[in-house]
PDB file of C-alpha atoms in Angstrom:
ATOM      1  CA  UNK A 401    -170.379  21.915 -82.113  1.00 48.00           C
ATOM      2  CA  UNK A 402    -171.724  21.284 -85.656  1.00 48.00           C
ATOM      3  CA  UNK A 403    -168.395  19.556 -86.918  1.00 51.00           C
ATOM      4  CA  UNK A 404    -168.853  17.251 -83.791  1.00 51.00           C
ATOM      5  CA  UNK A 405    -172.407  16.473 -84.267  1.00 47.00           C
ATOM      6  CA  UNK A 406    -171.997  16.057 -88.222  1.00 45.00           C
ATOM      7  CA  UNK A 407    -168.815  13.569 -87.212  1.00 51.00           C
ATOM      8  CA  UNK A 408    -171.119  11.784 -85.098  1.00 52.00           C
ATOM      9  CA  UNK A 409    -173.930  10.896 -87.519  1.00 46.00           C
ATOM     10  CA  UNK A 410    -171.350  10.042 -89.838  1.00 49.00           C
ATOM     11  CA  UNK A 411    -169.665   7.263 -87.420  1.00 54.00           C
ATOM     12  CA  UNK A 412    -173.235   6.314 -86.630  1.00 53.00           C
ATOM     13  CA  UNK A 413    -174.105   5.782 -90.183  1.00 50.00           C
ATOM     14  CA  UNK A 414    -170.896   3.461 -90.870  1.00 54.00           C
ATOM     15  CA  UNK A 415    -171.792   1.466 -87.750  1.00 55.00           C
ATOM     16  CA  UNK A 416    -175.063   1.187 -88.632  1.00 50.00           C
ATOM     17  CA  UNK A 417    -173.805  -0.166 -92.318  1.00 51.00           C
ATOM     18  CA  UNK A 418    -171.407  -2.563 -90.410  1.00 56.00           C
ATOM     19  CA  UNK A 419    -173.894  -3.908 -87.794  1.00 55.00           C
ATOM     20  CA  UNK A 420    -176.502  -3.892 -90.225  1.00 52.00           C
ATOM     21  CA  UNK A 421    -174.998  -4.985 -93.585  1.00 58.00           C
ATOM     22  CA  UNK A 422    -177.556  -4.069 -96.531  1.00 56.00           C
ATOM     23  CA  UNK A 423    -176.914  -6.684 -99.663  1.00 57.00           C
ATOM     24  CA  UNK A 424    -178.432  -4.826-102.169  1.00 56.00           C
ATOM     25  CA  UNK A 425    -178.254  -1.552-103.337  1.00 60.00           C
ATOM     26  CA  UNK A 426    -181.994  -0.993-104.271  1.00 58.00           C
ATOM     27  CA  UNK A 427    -183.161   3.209-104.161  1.00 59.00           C
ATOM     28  CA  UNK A 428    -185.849   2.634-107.446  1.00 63.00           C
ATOM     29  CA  UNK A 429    -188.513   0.504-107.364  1.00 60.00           C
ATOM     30  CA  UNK A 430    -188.045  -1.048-111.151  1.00 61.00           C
ATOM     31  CA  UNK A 431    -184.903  -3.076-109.692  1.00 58.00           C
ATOM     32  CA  UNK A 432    -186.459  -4.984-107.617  1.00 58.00           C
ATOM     33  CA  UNK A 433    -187.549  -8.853-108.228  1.00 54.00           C
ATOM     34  CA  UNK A 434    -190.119  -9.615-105.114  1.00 54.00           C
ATOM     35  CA  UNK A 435    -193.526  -7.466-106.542  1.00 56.00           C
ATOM     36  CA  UNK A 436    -195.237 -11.125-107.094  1.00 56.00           C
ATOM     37  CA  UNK A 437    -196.688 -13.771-105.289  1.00 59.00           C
ATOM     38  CA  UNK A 438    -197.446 -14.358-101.638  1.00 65.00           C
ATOM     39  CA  UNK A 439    -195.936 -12.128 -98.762  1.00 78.00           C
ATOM     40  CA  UNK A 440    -193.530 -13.209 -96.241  1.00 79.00           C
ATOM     41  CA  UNK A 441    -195.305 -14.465 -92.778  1.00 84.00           C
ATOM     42  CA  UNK A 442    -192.602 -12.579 -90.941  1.00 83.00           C
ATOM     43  CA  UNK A 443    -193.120  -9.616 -92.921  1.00 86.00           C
ATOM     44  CA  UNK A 444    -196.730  -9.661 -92.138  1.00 90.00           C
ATOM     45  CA  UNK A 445    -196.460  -9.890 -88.210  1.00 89.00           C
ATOM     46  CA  UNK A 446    -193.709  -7.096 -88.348  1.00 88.00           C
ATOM     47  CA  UNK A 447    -196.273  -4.982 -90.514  1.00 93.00           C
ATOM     48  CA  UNK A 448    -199.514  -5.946 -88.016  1.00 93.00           C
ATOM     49  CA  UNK A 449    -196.915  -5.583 -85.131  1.00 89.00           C
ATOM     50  CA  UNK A 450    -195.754  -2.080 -86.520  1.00 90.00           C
ATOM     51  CA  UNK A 451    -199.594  -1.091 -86.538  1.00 93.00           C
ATOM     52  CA  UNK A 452    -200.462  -1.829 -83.146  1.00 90.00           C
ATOM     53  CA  UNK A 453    -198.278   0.841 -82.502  1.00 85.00           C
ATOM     54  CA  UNK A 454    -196.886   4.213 -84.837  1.00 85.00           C
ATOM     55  CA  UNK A 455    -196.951   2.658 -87.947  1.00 91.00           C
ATOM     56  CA  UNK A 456    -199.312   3.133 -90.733  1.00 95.00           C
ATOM     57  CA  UNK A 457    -200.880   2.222 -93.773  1.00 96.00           C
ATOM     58  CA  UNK A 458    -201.719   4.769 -96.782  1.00 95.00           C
ATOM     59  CA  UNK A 459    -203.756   3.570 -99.640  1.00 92.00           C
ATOM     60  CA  UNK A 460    -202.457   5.565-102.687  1.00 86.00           C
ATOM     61  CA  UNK A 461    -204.011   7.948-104.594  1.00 80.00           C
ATOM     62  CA  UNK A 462    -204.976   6.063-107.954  1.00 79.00           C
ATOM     63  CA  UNK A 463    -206.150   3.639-105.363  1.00 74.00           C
ATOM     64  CA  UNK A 464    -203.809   0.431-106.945  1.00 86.00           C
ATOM     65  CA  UNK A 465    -201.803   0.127-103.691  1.00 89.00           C
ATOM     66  CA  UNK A 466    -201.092   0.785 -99.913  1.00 93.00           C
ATOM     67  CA  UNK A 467    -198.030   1.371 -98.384  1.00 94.00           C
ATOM     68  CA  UNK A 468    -196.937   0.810 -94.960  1.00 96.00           C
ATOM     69  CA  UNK A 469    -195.360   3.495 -92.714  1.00 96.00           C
ATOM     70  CA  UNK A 470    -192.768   1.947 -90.043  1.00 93.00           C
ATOM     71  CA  UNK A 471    -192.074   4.642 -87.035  1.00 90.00           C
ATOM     72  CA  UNK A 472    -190.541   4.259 -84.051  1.00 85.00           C
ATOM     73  CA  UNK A 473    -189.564   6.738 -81.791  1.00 85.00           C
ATOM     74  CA  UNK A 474    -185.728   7.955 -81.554  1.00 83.00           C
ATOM     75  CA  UNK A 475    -184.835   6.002 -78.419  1.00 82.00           C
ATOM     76  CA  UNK A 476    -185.231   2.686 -80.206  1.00 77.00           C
ATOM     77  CA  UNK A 477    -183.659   3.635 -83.282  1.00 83.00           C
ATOM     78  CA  UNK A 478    -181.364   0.813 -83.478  1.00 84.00           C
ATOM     79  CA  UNK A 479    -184.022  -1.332 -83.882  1.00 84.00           C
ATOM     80  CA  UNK A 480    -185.761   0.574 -86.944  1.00 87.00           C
ATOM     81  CA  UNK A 481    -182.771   0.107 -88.512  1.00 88.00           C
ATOM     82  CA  UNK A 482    -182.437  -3.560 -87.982  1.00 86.00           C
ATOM     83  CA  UNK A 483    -185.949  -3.499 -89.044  1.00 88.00           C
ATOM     84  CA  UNK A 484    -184.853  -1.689 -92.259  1.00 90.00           C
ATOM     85  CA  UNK A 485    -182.331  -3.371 -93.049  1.00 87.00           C
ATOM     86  CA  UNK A 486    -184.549  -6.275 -93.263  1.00 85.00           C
ATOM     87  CA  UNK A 487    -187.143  -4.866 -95.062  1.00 87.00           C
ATOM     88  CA  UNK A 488    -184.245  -3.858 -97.344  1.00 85.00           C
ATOM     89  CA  UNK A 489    -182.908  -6.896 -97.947  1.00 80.00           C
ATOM     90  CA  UNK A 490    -186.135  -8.591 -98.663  1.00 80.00           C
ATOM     91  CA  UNK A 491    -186.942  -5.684-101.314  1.00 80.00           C
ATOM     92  CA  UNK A 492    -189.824  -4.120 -99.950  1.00 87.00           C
ATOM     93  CA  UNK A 493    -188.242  -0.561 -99.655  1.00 89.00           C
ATOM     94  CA  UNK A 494    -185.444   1.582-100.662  1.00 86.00           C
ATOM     95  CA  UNK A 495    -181.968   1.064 -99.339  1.00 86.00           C
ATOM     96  CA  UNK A 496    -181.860   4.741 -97.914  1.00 88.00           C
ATOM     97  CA  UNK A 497    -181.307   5.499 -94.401  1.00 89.00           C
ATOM     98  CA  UNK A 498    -184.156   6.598 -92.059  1.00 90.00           C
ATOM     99  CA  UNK A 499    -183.380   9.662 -91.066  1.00 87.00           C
ATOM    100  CA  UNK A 500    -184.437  11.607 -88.026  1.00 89.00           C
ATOM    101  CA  UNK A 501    -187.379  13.768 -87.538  1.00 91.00           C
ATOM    102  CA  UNK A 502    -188.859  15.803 -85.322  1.00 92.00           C
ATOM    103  CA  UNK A 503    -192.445  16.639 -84.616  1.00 89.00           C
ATOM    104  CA  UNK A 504    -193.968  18.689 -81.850  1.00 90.00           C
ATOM    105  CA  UNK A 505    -195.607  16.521 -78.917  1.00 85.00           C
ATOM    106  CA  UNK A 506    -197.366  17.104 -75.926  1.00 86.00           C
ATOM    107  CA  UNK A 507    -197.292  20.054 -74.025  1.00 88.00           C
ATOM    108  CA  UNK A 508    -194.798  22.036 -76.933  1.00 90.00           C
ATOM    109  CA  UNK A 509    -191.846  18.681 -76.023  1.00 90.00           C
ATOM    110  CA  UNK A 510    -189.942  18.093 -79.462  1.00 90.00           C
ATOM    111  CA  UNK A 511    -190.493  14.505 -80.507  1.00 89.00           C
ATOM    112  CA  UNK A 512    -187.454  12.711 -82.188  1.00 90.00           C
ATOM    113  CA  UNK A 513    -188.634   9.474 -84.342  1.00 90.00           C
ATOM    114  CA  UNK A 514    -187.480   7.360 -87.388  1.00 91.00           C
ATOM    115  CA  UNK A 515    -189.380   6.372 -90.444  1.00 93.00           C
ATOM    116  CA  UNK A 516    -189.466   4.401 -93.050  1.00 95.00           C
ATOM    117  CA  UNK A 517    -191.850   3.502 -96.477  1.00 95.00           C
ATOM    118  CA  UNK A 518    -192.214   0.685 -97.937  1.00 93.00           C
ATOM    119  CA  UNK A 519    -192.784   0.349-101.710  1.00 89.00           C
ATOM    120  CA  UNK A 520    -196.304   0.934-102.881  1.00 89.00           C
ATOM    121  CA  UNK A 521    -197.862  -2.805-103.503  1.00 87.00           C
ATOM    122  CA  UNK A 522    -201.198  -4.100-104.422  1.00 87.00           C
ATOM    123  CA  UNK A 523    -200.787  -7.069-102.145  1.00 88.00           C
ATOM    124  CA  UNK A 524    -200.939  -4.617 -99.362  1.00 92.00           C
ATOM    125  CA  UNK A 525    -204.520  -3.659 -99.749  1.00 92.00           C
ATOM    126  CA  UNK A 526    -206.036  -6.490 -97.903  1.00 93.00           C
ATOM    127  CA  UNK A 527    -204.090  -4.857 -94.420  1.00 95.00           C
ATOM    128  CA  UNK A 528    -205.277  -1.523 -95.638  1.00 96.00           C
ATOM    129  CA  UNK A 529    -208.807  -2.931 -95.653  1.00 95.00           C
ATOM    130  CA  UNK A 530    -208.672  -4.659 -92.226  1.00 96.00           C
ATOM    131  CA  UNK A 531    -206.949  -2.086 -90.206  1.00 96.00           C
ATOM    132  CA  UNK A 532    -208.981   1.068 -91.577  1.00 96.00           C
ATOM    133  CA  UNK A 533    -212.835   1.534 -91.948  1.00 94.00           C
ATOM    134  CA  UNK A 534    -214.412   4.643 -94.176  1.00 92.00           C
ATOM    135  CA  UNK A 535    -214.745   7.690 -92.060  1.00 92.00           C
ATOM    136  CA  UNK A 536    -218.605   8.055 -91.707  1.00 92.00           C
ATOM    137  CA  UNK A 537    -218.343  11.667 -90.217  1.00 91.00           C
ATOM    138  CA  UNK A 538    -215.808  13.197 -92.453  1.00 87.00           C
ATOM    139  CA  UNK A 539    -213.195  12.258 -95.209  1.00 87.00           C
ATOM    140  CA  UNK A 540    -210.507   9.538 -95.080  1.00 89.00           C
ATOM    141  CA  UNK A 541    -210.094   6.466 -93.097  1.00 92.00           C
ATOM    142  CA  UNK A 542    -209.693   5.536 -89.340  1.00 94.00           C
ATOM    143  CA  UNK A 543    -207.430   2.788 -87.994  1.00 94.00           C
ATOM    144  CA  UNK A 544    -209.213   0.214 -86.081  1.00 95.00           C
ATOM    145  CA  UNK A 545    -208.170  -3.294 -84.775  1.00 93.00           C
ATOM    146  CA  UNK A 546    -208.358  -5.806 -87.206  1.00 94.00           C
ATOM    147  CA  UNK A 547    -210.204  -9.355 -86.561  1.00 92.00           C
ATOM    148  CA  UNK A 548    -207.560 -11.204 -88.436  1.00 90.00           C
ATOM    149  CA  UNK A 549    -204.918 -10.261 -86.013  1.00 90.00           C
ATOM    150  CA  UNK A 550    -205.317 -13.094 -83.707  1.00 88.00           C
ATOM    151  CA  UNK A 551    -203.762 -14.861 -87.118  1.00 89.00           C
ATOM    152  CA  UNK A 552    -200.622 -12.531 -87.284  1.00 88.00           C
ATOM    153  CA  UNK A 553    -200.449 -11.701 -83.546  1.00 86.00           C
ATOM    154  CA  UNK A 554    -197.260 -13.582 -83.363  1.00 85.00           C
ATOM    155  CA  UNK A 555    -194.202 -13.119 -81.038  1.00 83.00           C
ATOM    156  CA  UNK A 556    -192.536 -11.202 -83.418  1.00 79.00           C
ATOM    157  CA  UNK A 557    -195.493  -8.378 -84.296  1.00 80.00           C
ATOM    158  CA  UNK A 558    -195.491  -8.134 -80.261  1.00 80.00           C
ATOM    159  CA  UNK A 559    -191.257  -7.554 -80.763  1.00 75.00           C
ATOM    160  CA  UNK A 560    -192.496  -5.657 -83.040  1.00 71.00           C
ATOM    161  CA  UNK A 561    -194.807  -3.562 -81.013  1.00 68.00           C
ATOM    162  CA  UNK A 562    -192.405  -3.051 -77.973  1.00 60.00           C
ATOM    163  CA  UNK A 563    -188.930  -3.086 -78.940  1.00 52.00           C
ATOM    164  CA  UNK A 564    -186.274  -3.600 -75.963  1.00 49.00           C
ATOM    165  CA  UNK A 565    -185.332  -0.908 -73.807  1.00 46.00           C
ATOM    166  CA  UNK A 566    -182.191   0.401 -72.391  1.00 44.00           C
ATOM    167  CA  UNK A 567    -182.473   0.527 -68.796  1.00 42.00           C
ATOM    168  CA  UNK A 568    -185.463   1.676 -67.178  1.00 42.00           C
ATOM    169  CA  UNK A 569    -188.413  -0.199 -68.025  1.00 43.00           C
ATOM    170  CA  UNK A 570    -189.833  -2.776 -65.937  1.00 43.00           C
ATOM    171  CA  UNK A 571    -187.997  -6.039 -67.309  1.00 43.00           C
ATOM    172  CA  UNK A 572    -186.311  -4.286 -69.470  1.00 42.00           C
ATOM    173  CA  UNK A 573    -189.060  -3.163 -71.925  1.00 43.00           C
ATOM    174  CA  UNK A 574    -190.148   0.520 -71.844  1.00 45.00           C
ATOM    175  CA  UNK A 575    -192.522   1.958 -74.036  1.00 49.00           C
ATOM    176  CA  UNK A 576    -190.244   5.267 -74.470  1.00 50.00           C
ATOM    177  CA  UNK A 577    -193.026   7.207 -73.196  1.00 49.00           C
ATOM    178  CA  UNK A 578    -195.291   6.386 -76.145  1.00 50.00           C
ATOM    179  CA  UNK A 579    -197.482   3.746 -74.286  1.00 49.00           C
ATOM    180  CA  UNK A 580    -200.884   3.271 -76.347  1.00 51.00           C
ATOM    181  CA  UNK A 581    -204.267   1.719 -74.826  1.00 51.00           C
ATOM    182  CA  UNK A 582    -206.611   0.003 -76.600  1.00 48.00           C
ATOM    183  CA  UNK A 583    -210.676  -0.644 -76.396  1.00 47.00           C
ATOM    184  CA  UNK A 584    -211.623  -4.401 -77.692  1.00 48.00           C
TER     185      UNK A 584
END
């Protein structure tokens, strides 16, 4: 059963590499040619998009940069990858596969997700700053809605934020069971 399973990622991995053809073969930071200047408006409604929902920013320790945590859950893994891949491409992470995790959910269920970093950049710390606020009754930061986002609230960071479904969602979008409310 192991054999079969390892098989499996394997052919996944080459389709993946096919379907989603990554240029560049980028895995350290000092190769790449994009740490200057302004960022991509795509890139930043993918990023806001990606933090309406699991994704996340992390200001570094040193405090010089942020970077920005892209998660989805398992069931839409295809389109991490694409998502990846273009992040990839563009040089704002490492060519390495996601891989998959797992993490304990509700009521004991085991969670499968994807993840990916980007590259630690000072031009991130203005989203750091308008998605988190000082935590005022302990340590560390708390996400909150940002008032800029009516500026990056494109159709692509809401793509971003609900990813299309296979079968069973209502018009074919379905929130994979990780459906999030928010408070304005």
């Amino acid at each position: 059963k192991m054999i079969i399973a390892l098989n499996m990622f394997y052919m996944s991995i080459l389709i993946y590499i096919k379907k989603y053809n990554i240029i560049y073969n980028i895995t350290n930071r000092k190769n790449i040619i994009n740490n200057m200047g302004p960022l991509n408006m795509d890139i930043l409604s993918i990023i806001y998009g990606s933090l309406l929902g699991d994704g996340y920013g992390e200001k570094r320790k040193g405090g010089k940069g942020t970077r920005i945590t892209i998660q989805q859950e398992y069931c839409n893994s295809d389109y991490l990858y694409y998502l990846h891949n273009l992040f990839a491409n563009l040089g704002y992470c490492n060519t390495n596969l996601p891989t998959i995790k797992m993490r304990l959910g509700k009521k004991g269920k085991i969670r499968q997700y994807l993840k990916f970093n980007t590259w630690t950049y000072e031009s991130f710390n203005f989203i750091f700053y308008e998605w988190y606020i000082k935590n005022t009754k302990g340590s560390g930061y708390i996400k909150v809605i940002p008032k800029s986002l009516e500026l990056y609230l494109t159709p692509l960071a809401l793509a971003t934020n609900t990813p299309p479904m296979r079968g069973g969602g209502v018009g074919g979008i379905s929130p994979c069971k990780g459906e999030k409310t928010f408070e304005l």
